[in-house]
């Protein structure tokens, strides 16, 4: 009977939250309880019967639930939000571990954001596969008393981490639309190994399922708020970086500093692994790089590769998988010697005020971090390669417009008769060693990453 009362109460509360979509869900829940209790008291007084107050539900359950909901929604930063969801899930359900999967549309996969306990690697799950994948695809909870008896359970993660999964409770994390009135699954919240009173293993109950389903509603709101916060924070950082590089492209900067600054900023703006600036050498019908992240000099034909295709048509070239595009020159990867593999490529033309192509900026391998980027424990090996999206393209178009204005009057693209001696001069200057000002840390400004030109001696 108590479980039925709790079910009815939580279902009513959830319906109220979805209908009202309050800015403060916890405060709304408290008001809902007070309103419900007052209605029951009035009904009891008018009928003369004994009130079936919601307070008849064991207070420990309600208090623990609202305490967990409050803890989850008290954070806005992604790190703190995810940690709170995991911590409160383990506390509320008395389980050994908990895992939160969120869906990444660009990768078409569920990603583990954080788990209690040691993690050896980033886990990706295809929708429809495994326990979490099944819950995500079907949108229904799964309660499994013995994981190894279920064919959908992937035992490989246990073997990698030397952990034994016994019981599992997994529920979908939903996002509700205030305008369309429908819901979509954005992740899966999973509890692992229910603990009994003395710490012994037990199976999850229907009450556990009910509590976790409702806690997942709060988790969904918290995750989306945290993601919005991360996006706003990232855009602010991008705007600052864009403004910083614009200010750094001053006429008195030398050739090498200008190009290094352009290359470094372009990479940072869209989280690319590598970036290159190709300049157009019209007399020799070629493209050549002035500076790259790897220190390599690359000269290609004007229409060669993806950068050449971009220079030829003067349009953006955005390729999600370079090896699936016949224009991509695979020899560059093979000649590098560092086992680097190009996947996603974004090329944008650099144009002057008249629209003539001066060169190409090429970005390689967007590091797909999403909300994962907030976690310091993600190593370089754990980061996944995504594709460059419309937002990346718009940002880089703005960047290229400023770069074009700067390069239009630069010695790198200025015509100097046959053989373009200015171009040769810049090429030579790039290869000569220069004093380098090293950045103290990755948080330093772009000015700290610009190579300083050797000052002329006073004569």
Short mmCIF file of N, CA and C in Angstrom, two decimals, residues 259-354:
data_model
loop_
_atom_site.label_atom_id
_atom_site.label_comp_id
_atom_site.label_asym_id
_atom_site.label_seq_id
_atom_site.Cartn_x
_atom_site.Cartn_y
_atom_site.Cartn_z
N UNK A 259 51.59 34.15 -39.39
CA UNK A 259 51.10 32.84 -39.81
C UNK A 259 50.97 31.88 -38.63
N UNK A 260 51.93 31.89 -37.72
CA UNK A 260 51.84 31.04 -36.53
C UNK A 260 50.60 31.42 -35.73
N UNK A 261 50.33 32.72 -35.62
CA UNK A 261 49.17 33.18 -34.87
C UNK A 261 47.87 32.70 -35.52
N UNK A 262 47.80 32.80 -36.85
CA UNK A 262 46.61 32.35 -37.58
C UNK A 262 46.39 30.86 -37.38
N UNK A 263 47.45 30.09 -37.54
CA UNK A 263 47.35 28.64 -37.45
C UNK A 263 46.94 28.19 -36.04
N UNK A 264 47.57 28.77 -35.04
CA UNK A 264 47.29 28.38 -33.66
C UNK A 264 45.86 28.72 -33.26
N UNK A 265 45.41 29.91 -33.62
CA UNK A 265 44.06 30.33 -33.25
C UNK A 265 43.00 29.51 -33.97
N UNK A 266 43.22 29.23 -35.25
CA UNK A 266 42.26 28.44 -36.01
C UNK A 266 42.06 27.07 -35.38
N UNK A 267 43.12 26.46 -34.94
CA UNK A 267 43.04 25.14 -34.29
C UNK A 267 42.25 25.22 -33.00
N UNK A 268 42.49 26.24 -32.22
CA UNK A 268 41.83 26.37 -30.93
C UNK A 268 40.34 26.68 -31.06
N UNK A 269 40.00 27.44 -32.07
CA UNK A 269 38.61 27.88 -32.22
C UNK A 269 37.64 26.72 -32.38
N UNK A 270 38.06 25.66 -33.08
CA UNK A 270 37.14 24.55 -33.37
C UNK A 270 37.64 23.22 -32.83
N UNK A 271 38.58 23.25 -31.89
CA UNK A 271 39.08 22.02 -31.26
C UNK A 271 39.64 21.02 -32.28
N UNK A 272 40.39 21.52 -33.24
CA UNK A 272 40.99 20.63 -34.24
C UNK A 272 42.32 20.10 -33.74
N UNK A 273 42.66 18.89 -34.18
CA UNK A 273 43.95 18.31 -33.80
C UNK A 273 45.10 18.99 -34.54
N UNK A 274 44.86 19.32 -35.80
CA UNK A 274 45.90 19.96 -36.60
C UNK A 274 45.28 21.05 -37.48
N UNK A 275 46.12 22.00 -37.85
CA UNK A 275 45.66 23.06 -38.74
C UNK A 275 46.82 23.49 -39.62
N UNK A 276 46.51 23.94 -40.81
CA UNK A 276 47.52 24.42 -41.75
C UNK A 276 46.98 25.61 -42.51
N UNK A 277 47.87 26.51 -42.89
CA UNK A 277 47.52 27.64 -43.74
C UNK A 277 48.27 27.48 -45.06
N UNK A 278 47.51 27.31 -46.13
CA UNK A 278 48.09 27.20 -47.47
C UNK A 278 47.94 28.53 -48.18
N UNK A 279 49.03 29.03 -48.76
CA UNK A 279 48.97 30.25 -49.55
C UNK A 279 49.10 29.91 -51.02
N UNK A 280 48.43 30.71 -51.84
CA UNK A 280 48.39 30.47 -53.28
C UNK A 280 49.60 31.11 -53.96
N UNK A 281 50.35 30.29 -54.68
CA UNK A 281 51.48 30.75 -55.49
C UNK A 281 51.02 30.68 -56.94
N UNK A 282 50.42 31.76 -57.44
CA UNK A 282 49.82 31.72 -58.77
C UNK A 282 50.82 31.50 -59.90
N UNK A 283 51.98 32.18 -59.92
CA UNK A 283 52.91 31.95 -61.03
C UNK A 283 53.35 30.50 -61.17
N UNK A 284 53.46 29.80 -60.02
CA UNK A 284 53.88 28.41 -60.07
C UNK A 284 52.71 27.44 -59.96
N UNK A 285 51.49 27.99 -59.98
CA UNK A 285 50.28 27.19 -59.94
C UNK A 285 50.33 26.17 -58.80
N UNK A 286 50.61 26.66 -57.58
CA UNK A 286 50.80 25.75 -56.43
C UNK A 286 50.24 26.36 -55.15
N UNK A 287 50.06 25.50 -54.16
CA UNK A 287 49.74 25.90 -52.79
C UNK A 287 50.89 25.45 -51.90
N UNK A 288 51.26 26.30 -50.95
CA UNK A 288 52.32 25.89 -50.03
C UNK A 288 52.00 26.36 -48.62
N UNK A 289 52.44 25.61 -47.67
CA UNK A 289 52.18 25.94 -46.27
C UNK A 289 53.31 26.81 -45.74
N UNK A 290 52.91 27.82 -45.03
CA UNK A 290 53.87 28.73 -44.42
C UNK A 290 54.23 28.23 -43.03
N UNK A 291 53.28 27.62 -42.35
CA UNK A 291 53.53 27.07 -41.01
C UNK A 291 52.50 26.00 -40.72
N UNK A 292 52.89 24.94 -40.06
CA UNK A 292 51.97 23.90 -39.63
C UNK A 292 52.30 23.50 -38.22
N UNK A 293 51.36 22.81 -37.58
CA UNK A 293 51.56 22.37 -36.20
C UNK A 293 52.70 21.36 -36.10
N UNK A 294 52.93 20.62 -37.17
CA UNK A 294 53.93 19.55 -37.12
C UNK A 294 55.31 20.00 -37.50
N UNK A 295 55.45 21.21 -38.01
CA UNK A 295 56.75 21.69 -38.42
C UNK A 295 57.14 21.26 -39.81
N UNK A 296 56.26 20.59 -40.52
CA UNK A 296 56.55 20.12 -41.86
C UNK A 296 56.22 21.19 -42.89
N UNK A 297 57.01 21.22 -43.96
CA UNK A 297 56.69 22.08 -45.10
C UNK A 297 56.07 21.21 -46.17
N UNK A 298 54.91 21.63 -46.67
CA UNK A 298 54.20 20.85 -47.68
C UNK A 298 53.88 21.76 -48.85
N UNK A 299 54.26 21.34 -50.04
CA UNK A 299 53.93 22.08 -51.27
C UNK A 299 53.13 21.15 -52.16
N UNK A 300 51.98 21.62 -52.60
CA UNK A 300 51.11 20.79 -53.43
C UNK A 300 50.65 21.57 -54.65
N UNK A 301 50.16 20.85 -55.63
CA UNK A 301 49.60 21.51 -56.81
C UNK A 301 48.37 22.31 -56.43
N UNK A 302 48.07 23.30 -57.24
CA UNK A 302 46.99 24.22 -56.93
C UNK A 302 45.65 23.51 -56.79
N UNK A 303 45.46 22.40 -57.50
CA UNK A 303 44.20 21.69 -57.47
C UNK A 303 44.33 20.33 -56.79
N UNK A 304 45.41 20.13 -56.04
CA UNK A 304 45.66 18.83 -55.42
C UNK A 304 45.02 18.75 -54.04
N UNK A 305 44.45 17.58 -53.75
CA UNK A 305 43.91 17.32 -52.42
C UNK A 305 42.68 18.16 -52.10
N UNK A 306 42.27 18.06 -50.84
CA UNK A 306 41.08 18.80 -50.41
C UNK A 306 41.33 20.29 -50.35
N UNK A 307 42.54 20.68 -49.94
CA UNK A 307 42.88 22.10 -49.91
C UNK A 307 42.88 22.67 -51.33
N UNK A 308 43.39 21.89 -52.28
CA UNK A 308 43.39 22.33 -53.67
C UNK A 308 41.99 22.46 -54.22
N UNK A 309 41.12 21.53 -53.86
CA UNK A 309 39.73 21.60 -54.30
C UNK A 309 39.06 22.86 -53.77
N UNK A 310 39.38 23.21 -52.54
CA UNK A 310 38.82 24.42 -51.93
C UNK A 310 39.33 25.67 -52.64
N UNK A 311 40.65 25.69 -52.96
CA UNK A 311 41.23 26.84 -53.64
C UNK A 311 40.67 26.99 -55.06
N UNK A 312 40.41 25.85 -55.71
CA UNK A 312 39.92 25.87 -57.10
C UNK A 312 38.50 26.44 -57.19
N UNK A 313 37.62 25.95 -56.32
CA UNK A 313 36.22 26.38 -56.40
C UNK A 313 35.91 27.61 -55.57
N UNK A 314 36.83 27.94 -54.64
CA UNK A 314 36.61 29.09 -53.78
C UNK A 314 35.47 28.91 -52.80
N UNK A 315 35.12 27.65 -52.54
CA UNK A 315 34.03 27.34 -51.63
C UNK A 315 34.52 26.47 -50.48
N UNK A 316 33.69 26.38 -49.43
CA UNK A 316 34.03 25.57 -48.26
C UNK A 316 33.97 24.09 -48.62
N UNK A 317 34.95 23.34 -48.15
CA UNK A 317 34.98 21.89 -48.32
C UNK A 317 34.95 21.25 -46.93
N UNK A 318 33.89 20.53 -46.62
CA UNK A 318 33.72 19.91 -45.30
C UNK A 318 33.50 18.42 -45.51
N UNK A 319 34.48 17.62 -45.10
CA UNK A 319 34.46 16.19 -45.36
C UNK A 319 34.47 15.44 -44.02
N UNK A 320 33.45 14.64 -43.73
CA UNK A 320 33.41 13.91 -42.45
C UNK A 320 34.41 12.77 -42.36
N UNK A 321 34.74 12.13 -43.50
CA UNK A 321 35.72 11.03 -43.51
C UNK A 321 36.59 11.18 -44.75
N UNK A 322 37.82 11.63 -44.54
CA UNK A 322 38.71 11.95 -45.65
C UNK A 322 38.99 10.75 -46.55
N UNK A 323 39.11 9.56 -45.95
CA UNK A 323 39.46 8.37 -46.73
C UNK A 323 38.30 7.89 -47.61
N UNK A 324 37.12 8.47 -47.41
CA UNK A 324 35.98 8.14 -48.27
C UNK A 324 35.84 9.14 -49.41
N UNK A 325 36.74 10.14 -49.45
CA UNK A 325 36.69 11.18 -50.48
C UNK A 325 37.89 11.00 -51.41
N UNK A 326 37.64 10.83 -52.69
CA UNK A 326 38.71 10.55 -53.65
C UNK A 326 39.66 11.73 -53.83
N UNK A 327 39.27 12.92 -53.41
CA UNK A 327 40.14 14.08 -53.55
C UNK A 327 41.24 14.11 -52.49
N UNK A 328 41.07 13.34 -51.42
CA UNK A 328 42.04 13.35 -50.32
C UNK A 328 43.33 12.63 -50.73
N UNK A 329 44.46 13.25 -50.44
CA UNK A 329 45.77 12.68 -50.74
C UNK A 329 46.26 11.90 -49.52
N UNK A 330 46.14 10.57 -49.56
CA UNK A 330 46.50 9.72 -48.42
C UNK A 330 48.01 9.67 -48.18
N UNK A 331 48.79 10.07 -49.16
CA UNK A 331 50.24 9.99 -49.01
C UNK A 331 50.77 10.90 -47.91
N UNK A 332 50.02 11.97 -47.62
CA UNK A 332 50.47 12.90 -46.57
C UNK A 332 50.47 12.20 -45.21
N UNK A 333 49.42 11.41 -44.93
CA UNK A 333 49.37 10.65 -43.68
C UNK A 333 50.51 9.63 -43.64
N UNK A 334 50.72 8.95 -44.73
CA UNK A 334 51.72 7.87 -44.78
C UNK A 334 53.14 8.40 -44.66
N UNK A 335 53.37 9.61 -45.14
CA UNK A 335 54.72 10.16 -45.11
C UNK A 335 55.06 10.83 -43.80
N UNK A 336 54.06 10.99 -42.95
CA UNK A 336 54.30 11.70 -41.69
C UNK A 336 55.16 10.94 -40.71
N UNK A 337 55.02 9.62 -40.67
CA UNK A 337 55.84 8.83 -39.76
C UNK A 337 55.38 8.82 -38.33
N UNK A 338 54.26 9.47 -38.00
CA UNK A 338 53.79 9.53 -36.62
C UNK A 338 52.46 8.78 -36.43
N UNK A 339 52.11 7.94 -37.42
CA UNK A 339 50.89 7.15 -37.37
C UNK A 339 49.63 8.01 -37.24
N UNK A 340 49.71 9.22 -37.71
CA UNK A 340 48.55 10.10 -37.67
C UNK A 340 47.58 9.72 -38.77
N UNK A 341 46.29 9.71 -38.45
CA UNK A 341 45.27 9.38 -39.44
C UNK A 341 44.27 10.52 -39.55
N UNK A 342 44.14 11.03 -40.73
CA UNK A 342 43.18 12.10 -41.00
C UNK A 342 41.79 11.51 -41.11
N UNK A 343 40.84 12.14 -40.43
CA UNK A 343 39.45 11.69 -40.53
C UNK A 343 38.57 12.82 -41.06
N UNK A 344 38.20 13.75 -40.20
CA UNK A 344 37.36 14.86 -40.65
C UNK A 344 38.24 16.03 -41.07
N UNK A 345 37.82 16.70 -42.15
CA UNK A 345 38.60 17.82 -42.70
C UNK A 345 37.65 18.98 -43.04
N UNK A 346 38.07 20.17 -42.66
CA UNK A 346 37.33 21.39 -43.01
C UNK A 346 38.30 22.36 -43.67
N UNK A 347 38.02 22.73 -44.92
CA UNK A 347 38.84 23.69 -45.65
C UNK A 347 38.01 24.93 -46.00
N UNK A 348 38.57 26.10 -45.72
CA UNK A 348 37.88 27.35 -46.03
C UNK A 348 38.80 28.25 -46.84
N UNK A 349 38.28 28.88 -47.89
CA UNK A 349 39.11 29.78 -48.69
C UNK A 349 39.36 31.10 -47.97
N UNK A 350 40.58 31.62 -48.11
CA UNK A 350 40.91 32.96 -47.62
C UNK A 350 40.84 33.87 -48.83
N UNK A 351 39.98 34.89 -48.76
CA UNK A 351 39.76 35.76 -49.92
C UNK A 351 40.10 37.21 -49.60
N UNK A 352 40.41 37.96 -50.66
CA UNK A 352 40.63 39.39 -50.47
C UNK A 352 39.28 40.11 -50.60
N UNK A 353 39.32 41.43 -50.59
CA UNK A 353 38.09 42.21 -50.61
C UNK A 353 37.30 42.03 -51.90
N UNK A 354 37.98 41.65 -52.97
CA UNK A 354 37.31 41.46 -54.25
C UNK A 354 36.81 40.03 -54.44
#
